[in-house]
Amino acid sequence: MTADQDIWLLITAHPDDESMFFTPTLRNLIHLDSKNERHNQKPNIQLLCLSNGDYRDVSDGPVRTKELYKACSLIGIDGHKTSDTASVIVLDDDRLKDGPNEVWNSDLIANTVLEHIQTILSSIQKQQSTQPQLNINIITFDQGGVSGHPNHVDAFRGITHFLHEKCHVVRGDDEKLLTRLKLTQQASSTVTNGQDSSNHTEINLRVLALKTISNPLHKYFLWIFVELLPALLIWLLQVLLYTIYLLLGGFLFSKNNIRSKSFSRMIPTSDGKQLRCRLFDPVLVWMAMAAHSSQFVWYRRLSVLFSRYTYLNDLYELEIDPSLLSEEEEDEDAFPPVKTIQEDTSSPKFLLSNGQMVALREAVLPIGLHHRPWKRIYSLSRDGDSFVSFEKHITNWNAKFGDSSTLLVVKTTKGEVIGGYADAIATSSPRPGTARSCLFRAEKDDTFTVYDGKQNSLGTFFEGSPHRMKSGGIEGSSKKILLDSTRRIIAFGGGLGMKSGDGFGLCLEDGFARGTTARCEAFCNEPLVEGNGGVFDVLDVEVYGFVFGQF
């Protein structure tokens, strides 16, 4: 039986991210083989840096790349591409320029990660005669970007986009959901019966995100007393007890090779979905950051000494969206599929499956739109997160087709799908809601809860249901669809006459990084997402129009 092979792929935004934030994780991974006897080889650690750090000047790119190689060598990672244990790759792509004002395309990052994984697979196939089962663990920033740098946040969004767009989900033997990546590899050796000898490889994949500590007081000061000192005291007590045990001759009676645990170690939770990596080696982190001499200014020196990320990394596994579970053949007899306007093959996949599109069509759209093809007017992952870009696409569509119906679909980083429908596109000036507008939230199994302004939600609809939704709702200025270029928001509901505690039923702000949802009297809805006071992080946004004149 072929043994599994673990690959740890750290994806950062800039040279120096690995030293400033991820050193505890990297050092623990390097020593992972000495703590787990089933590993007979060093772990395969790879680093993919999405930019070369040429923010100030183009000439900085090669300098910072060399600094990264030097820092990685100090940490213990070999930067040479020919290494059997690790490689460090720095991208120099004009579409991924370093800078707080740069916008990185999520689909570009997803394709870049996919190409890198394909390269890893090809390299392993050349080195080994038998194909091992690959387990790829991607480590990166979370939605807060650790320091809040926009490039860090874009890196997270791109990798999350990769997870949702390029991978699929299967159910394991223990009923747990597992993420798989399917790659096609060309076999170069033989051709059997004139057939193409390409084969498919399934890779197990998970994404671990570094937890952002947003409170600077805790990040640089309080954590020392709350987390570091208690951990050090417990460790010292363990060392003392172990020493006493040895002095009393415990090693003569023990059948096992008992060793005191080092303070620097990786501590997983019981379910394995979270990891805490501890490291007490500030000198090493200082030397690694000092290797980035062009960046080692005074405030980074202070950060190395006092930052929590010098000593502790908390990683958590990104939740798997159950809607990505590979489905068996769907029943095509209930309702006809939704027709969509063909896009370029490089465009990202639709957020909604055809089954979800059918459910929304039957639940939300007027009967006159049921036969109309869907056209994706705007996609966050395809068109970028600029409000100006969003408004341009909406305005162009409005000019071409007039005030036609549109469907807004939002997917959160937790996999929730919410949105709204309006039978007219809002202009840049506030306007009252129309005779047909609603909010919706996706439930399990292609089921949608629709809020249409009744006293209660309209209920649910799923493909094959005999129940058909009714249109209607409350007219008035509080039920408006707002596309406001001044405040740079797009919102459903709210406005005049809101009660205490009410707000926009659904609101997206400039950059579409976050949104809010609140109880709205006009739609009679509760917040469309659970927890966090109705605030959610956005993974992707799409706006659909319905093409007239095509059948």
Coordinates of C-alpha atoms in Angstrom, one line a residue, residues 337-341 354 361 371-375 551:
P337 CA -32.7 23.8 -16.3
V338 CA -31.8 27.5 -16.4
K339 CA -30.2 28.7 -19.6
T340 CA -27.1 30.9 -19.1
I341 CA -25.3 33.0 -21.6
N354 CA -28.1 24.8 -11.9
R361 CA -36.3 30.9 -10.7
H371 CA -37.8 31.2 -20.0
R372 CA -35.3 34.0 -20.2
P373 CA -31.5 33.1 -20.3
W374 CA -29.5 34.4 -17.4
K375 CA -26.6 36.8 -18.1
F551 CA -35.3 31.9 -26.3

